[in-house]
Amino acid sequence: MDRRAFMMSAGALALSAGLPNAASSAPKVTGTGPEDQRLSALLDKIFYARLEDSPERATGLGLDKGERAHLRSRLDDYSSAGDARRLARSKAELAQLRAIDKGRLSAASALDYDVVEYGLTNSIEANERFHYGSAGGRYAPYVISQLTGPYRGVPDFLDTQHAIANAADADAYVARLAAFPTALDQSLERQKEDAAAGVFAPDYILDTTLKQLRALRDQPAAKTLLVSSLARRATEAGLPGSYAAKAEAIVSEQVFPALDRHIETVTALRAKATHDAGVWRLPDGEAYYAGALRAATTTNLTPDEVHKLGLEQVAEIEARLDPILKAQGLSQGSAGARLEQLNKDPAQIFPNTDEGRNALLVRLNEQIKAMYARLPEAFATLPKAPVEVRRVPPLIQAGAPGGYYDSAPLDGSRPAIYYINLRDTFDRPAFGLATLTHHEAVPGHHLQVSLAQESTAIPLIRRLGGYSAYSEGWALYSEQLADEMGLFEGDPLGQAGMLQSFLFRATRLVVDTGLHAKRWSREQATDYFIATTGIAHGRSQGEIDRYTVWPGQATSYKVGHIMWDRLRGEAKAKLGDRFDLRHFHDVLLQGSMPLTVLEKLVNQRTAAVLAA
């Protein structure tokens, strides 16, 4: 499980629960007819089955308690058999869903039906066609990479998600640690199966993967995060016993040998790896990428159409940037070249030290506070869960994204977290920080995720369901909204940071399709990315490497943003003086959905206002 992939895309149906402290004041609108009740019961059944099948998700949601306390000592199943079992279950669920008479459902229930059917259908079709990596939700062709595999996810999960307040918690941690070697071997066996069919990551991806594997392996067992986290937190909880000694023995005798097997296999694959970046080289690779685009954007846009859209968006945004940069004395060269000059301005760079990183985190928290004060201007409903900023754990920062959001658990045991990668502060110039905060925290992912999670207007299975084009499109729209609300008044560099972010997402359309459909090399994609966005080489290289292993996902941002912006514009044009921005934003209470379903819903809401 990759908990950072919280916004699960088209094929995945995420998990949630209606705990009392997670309820919002929104009215419950689920229908009460017989067919509505059948659908509600089925969706709850699907929800609880998936909760039982994902112990790590149950812990992340704070639902590994009471009758599900047994999940607290388990890890997810990473085996091929587990994948086959989940596919068979999805087929059975879809058959049960289609046995319901949609024509007899209320409007609210019909929306739930459409969203769940879309996810199940696309997941099943993708997983029946492609027999390597993962497909249907977020497409990830490589079982083991710098962004995929339990070797990178489980240590961080145990440290940040598995709370330790008593002896039972500590015992469950030890049990999970003892299960870690099995998870490692399961993923390794799957990677070997795929490798036999010629499916493994390019050489440069395996280089980073080996770096991260060795960062965990090449140290005394007692000093690994796996042991030190348990030792520290058991002591803080006042727990007697030899937890650290038990953990150290498991790591040295079981985990390290499993990591050695990983390193041995990945090293052997590295010797055979090609430098070709795109999935076009894989079995049925062109179809795989087309499916990845459909899953990410929830549209039928072709790679050529996405590439063309990207080039058009780049030109449009560059034209908007030009006068702002000229006003700052940056008049020579392309927009990307001038942004690169701005990126290098010492006044924009935090020291690459612990003190500098702490100062940067303080700045981000100040930005969250400033935006929170303005949220009631644009939102009628605000989330109850707080959000705070944390640094990406150094153990995984080499391959981690630049920033990501992790929702609060439903039991309220910790806040939502906005993670920022600070491996090099040069990659995070000050003029772009506010926009990143608006995207990852408020009013971006935090409002979109938490309002759905806390809503009582949708069933359990949809409160944490996710479609990347919806969620990432919303987050990019939120950057625009912050500018429209005047957050950058008197701050032209801040506005330049926002436009650089837009340019960054438009460039993704070009380079993602370039890598996977037009057979660009890693170097060609990186050079274009830097020349167009002006973003520092280290961060740009990390972005290209991310697109290598998550094909299609990066296109969801701008495609989704275009839809959100268009739908708001159309609603405003139709309603005129009756348009209410706060009412428009309350659509978030209906949860994530495919863009086609979102368009239908917004049009229905607009029609209802006109008819009132």
CSV table of C-alpha atoms in Angstrom, one decimal, residues 127-300:
chain,number,residue,atom,x,y,z
A,127,ASN,CA,-6.7,-5.9,-14.9
A,128,GLU,CA,-8.1,-8.5,-17.3
A,129,ARG,CA,-6.1,-7.0,-20.2
A,130,PHE,CA,-2.8,-6.1,-18.5
A,131,HIS,CA,-1.0,-8.8,-16.4
A,132,TYR,CA,2.0,-6.8,-15.1
A,133,GLY,CA,2.4,-4.0,-12.5
A,134,SER,CA,-0.9,-2.5,-11.7
A,135,ALA,CA,-3.7,-1.0,-13.8
A,136,GLY,CA,-7.2,0.2,-13.4
A,137,GLY,CA,-6.6,2.8,-10.8
A,138,ARG,CA,-3.2,4.5,-10.9
A,139,TYR,CA,-1.3,2.7,-13.6
A,140,ALA,CA,2.1,1.6,-12.3
A,141,PRO,CA,3.9,-0.9,-14.6
A,142,TYR,CA,6.8,-1.7,-12.2
A,143,VAL,CA,6.2,-3.7,-9.0
A,144,ILE,CA,9.5,-2.3,-7.6
A,145,SER,CA,10.7,1.2,-8.3
A,146,GLN,CA,11.6,4.4,-6.5
A,147,LEU,CA,7.9,5.0,-5.9
A,148,THR,CA,6.4,1.5,-5.6
A,149,GLY,CA,6.9,-1.5,-3.4
A,150,PRO,CA,6.5,-2.3,0.3
A,151,TYR,CA,10.2,-1.8,0.9
A,152,ARG,CA,9.6,2.0,0.7
A,153,GLY,CA,6.0,2.2,2.0
A,154,VAL,CA,6.0,-0.1,5.1
A,155,PRO,CA,8.8,1.5,7.1
A,156,ASP,CA,7.2,4.9,6.8
A,157,PHE,CA,3.8,3.5,7.4
A,158,LEU,CA,4.9,1.9,10.7
A,159,ASP,CA,6.6,5.0,11.8
A,160,THR,CA,3.9,7.6,11.0
A,161,GLN,CA,0.6,5.6,10.9
A,162,HIS,CA,0.9,2.9,13.4
A,163,ALA,CA,0.4,4.7,16.8
A,164,ILE,CA,1.8,3.2,20.0
A,165,ALA,CA,-0.1,4.1,23.1
A,166,ASN,CA,-0.1,0.8,25.0
A,167,ALA,CA,1.4,-2.7,25.1
A,168,ALA,CA,-1.2,-4.0,22.6
A,169,ASP,CA,-0.1,-1.4,20.0
A,170,ALA,CA,3.6,-2.2,20.6
A,171,ASP,CA,2.9,-6.0,20.2
A,172,ALA,CA,0.9,-5.3,17.0
A,173,TYR,CA,3.9,-3.3,15.7
A,174,VAL,CA,6.2,-6.2,16.4
A,175,ALA,CA,3.8,-8.6,14.6
A,176,ARG,CA,3.7,-6.3,11.6
A,177,LEU,CA,7.5,-6.0,11.6
A,178,ALA,CA,7.6,-9.8,11.5
A,179,ALA,CA,5.2,-9.8,8.6
A,180,PHE,CA,7.4,-7.3,6.6
A,181,PRO,CA,9.7,-9.9,5.1
A,182,THR,CA,6.7,-11.8,3.7
A,183,ALA,CA,5.4,-8.6,2.1
A,184,LEU,CA,8.9,-8.0,0.7
A,185,ASP,CA,9.1,-11.5,-0.7
A,186,GLN,CA,5.6,-11.3,-2.2
A,187,SER,CA,6.4,-8.1,-4.1
A,188,LEU,CA,9.8,-9.5,-5.2
A,189,GLU,CA,8.1,-12.7,-6.6
A,190,ARG,CA,5.7,-10.5,-8.5
A,191,GLN,CA,8.6,-8.5,-9.9
A,192,LYS,CA,10.3,-11.6,-11.0
A,193,GLU,CA,7.2,-12.8,-12.8
A,194,ASP,CA,7.0,-9.5,-14.6
A,195,ALA,CA,10.7,-9.5,-15.4
A,196,ALA,CA,10.3,-12.9,-17.1
A,197,ALA,CA,7.9,-11.1,-19.5
A,198,GLY,CA,10.4,-8.2,-20.0
A,199,VAL,CA,8.7,-5.8,-17.6
A,200,PHE,CA,11.0,-4.0,-15.2
A,201,ALA,CA,12.1,-0.4,-14.7
A,202,PRO,CA,14.7,1.5,-16.8
A,203,ASP,CA,18.2,1.7,-15.6
A,204,TYR,CA,18.0,5.1,-14.0
A,205,ILE,CA,14.9,4.2,-12.0
A,206,LEU,CA,16.7,1.1,-10.7
A,207,ASP,CA,19.6,3.2,-9.7
A,208,THR,CA,17.4,5.3,-7.4
A,209,THR,CA,15.6,2.2,-6.2
A,210,LEU,CA,18.9,0.6,-5.2
A,211,LYS,CA,19.9,3.8,-3.4
A,212,GLN,CA,16.8,3.7,-1.3
A,213,LEU,CA,17.1,0.0,-0.6
A,214,ARG,CA,20.6,0.4,0.6
A,215,ALA,CA,19.7,3.4,2.7
A,216,LEU,CA,17.5,1.0,4.7
A,217,ARG,CA,19.8,-2.0,4.6
A,218,ASP,CA,23.3,-0.6,5.1
A,219,GLN,CA,23.1,0.4,8.7
A,220,PRO,CA,23.0,-1.5,12.0
A,221,ALA,CA,19.6,-3.0,12.7
A,222,ALA,CA,19.2,-1.0,15.9
A,223,LYS,CA,19.6,2.3,14.0
A,224,THR,CA,17.0,1.5,11.3
A,225,LEU,CA,13.8,3.5,11.5
A,226,LEU,CA,12.0,0.1,11.9
A,227,VAL,CA,13.7,-0.4,15.3
A,228,SER,CA,14.3,3.2,16.5
A,229,SER,CA,10.7,4.3,16.0
A,230,LEU,CA,9.4,1.5,18.1
A,231,ALA,CA,12.1,2.0,20.8
A,232,ARG,CA,11.4,5.7,21.1
A,233,ARG,CA,7.7,5.5,21.1
A,234,ALA,CA,7.5,2.6,23.5
A,235,THR,CA,9.7,4.6,25.9
A,236,GLU,CA,7.5,7.7,25.5
A,237,ALA,CA,4.4,5.5,26.3
A,238,GLY,CA,6.1,4.2,29.4
A,239,LEU,CA,6.0,0.6,28.3
A,240,PRO,CA,8.3,-1.9,30.0
A,241,GLY,CA,9.8,-4.8,28.2
A,242,SER,CA,12.3,-5.5,25.5
A,243,TYR,CA,10.5,-4.2,22.4
A,244,ALA,CA,13.6,-2.8,20.9
A,245,ALA,CA,15.5,-6.0,21.3
A,246,LYS,CA,12.6,-8.0,19.7
A,247,ALA,CA,12.5,-5.6,16.8
A,248,GLU,CA,16.2,-5.6,16.3
A,249,ALA,CA,16.3,-9.4,16.1
A,250,ILE,CA,13.5,-9.4,13.5
A,251,VAL,CA,15.3,-6.8,11.4
A,252,SER,CA,18.7,-8.4,11.5
A,253,GLU,CA,17.5,-12.0,11.1
A,254,GLN,CA,14.5,-11.6,8.8
A,255,VAL,CA,14.1,-8.2,7.3
A,256,PHE,CA,17.8,-7.7,6.3
A,257,PRO,CA,17.9,-11.1,4.4
A,258,ALA,CA,14.7,-10.1,2.6
A,259,LEU,CA,16.2,-6.7,1.6
A,260,ASP,CA,19.3,-8.5,0.5
A,261,ARG,CA,17.2,-10.6,-1.8
A,262,HIS,CA,15.6,-7.4,-3.1
A,263,ILE,CA,19.0,-5.8,-3.7
A,264,GLU,CA,20.3,-8.9,-5.4
A,265,THR,CA,17.4,-9.1,-7.8
A,266,VAL,CA,17.3,-5.4,-8.6
A,267,THR,CA,21.0,-5.4,-9.2
A,268,ALA,CA,20.6,-8.2,-11.7
A,269,LEU,CA,17.8,-6.4,-13.4
A,270,ARG,CA,19.9,-3.2,-13.5
A,271,ALA,CA,22.5,-5.1,-15.5
A,272,LYS,CA,19.9,-6.0,-18.1
A,273,ALA,CA,17.9,-2.7,-18.0
A,274,THR,CA,17.4,-0.4,-21.0
A,275,HIS,CA,17.6,3.4,-20.8
A,276,ASP,CA,14.3,3.7,-22.7
A,277,ALA,CA,11.9,5.6,-20.5
A,278,GLY,CA,8.4,5.0,-22.0
A,279,VAL,CA,5.9,2.1,-21.5
A,280,TRP,CA,5.7,1.8,-25.3
A,281,ARG,CA,8.5,-0.7,-24.9
A,282,LEU,CA,6.4,-3.0,-22.7
A,283,PRO,CA,4.0,-5.8,-23.9
A,284,ASP,CA,0.9,-4.1,-25.3
A,285,GLY,CA,2.5,-0.9,-24.1
A,286,GLU,CA,0.7,1.6,-26.4
A,287,ALA,CA,-2.6,0.2,-25.1
A,288,TYR,CA,-1.3,0.3,-21.6
A,289,TYR,CA,-0.6,4.0,-21.9
A,290,ALA,CA,-3.9,4.8,-23.5
A,291,GLY,CA,-5.6,3.1,-20.5
A,292,ALA,CA,-3.4,5.0,-18.1
A,293,LEU,CA,-4.5,8.3,-19.7
A,294,ARG,CA,-8.2,7.3,-19.5
A,295,ALA,CA,-7.8,6.3,-15.9
A,296,ALA,CA,-6.0,9.5,-15.0
A,297,THR,CA,-8.1,12.0,-16.9
A,298,THR,CA,-11.5,10.1,-16.8
A,299,THR,CA,-11.8,11.2,-20.5
A,300,ASN,CA,-11.2,9.5,-23.9
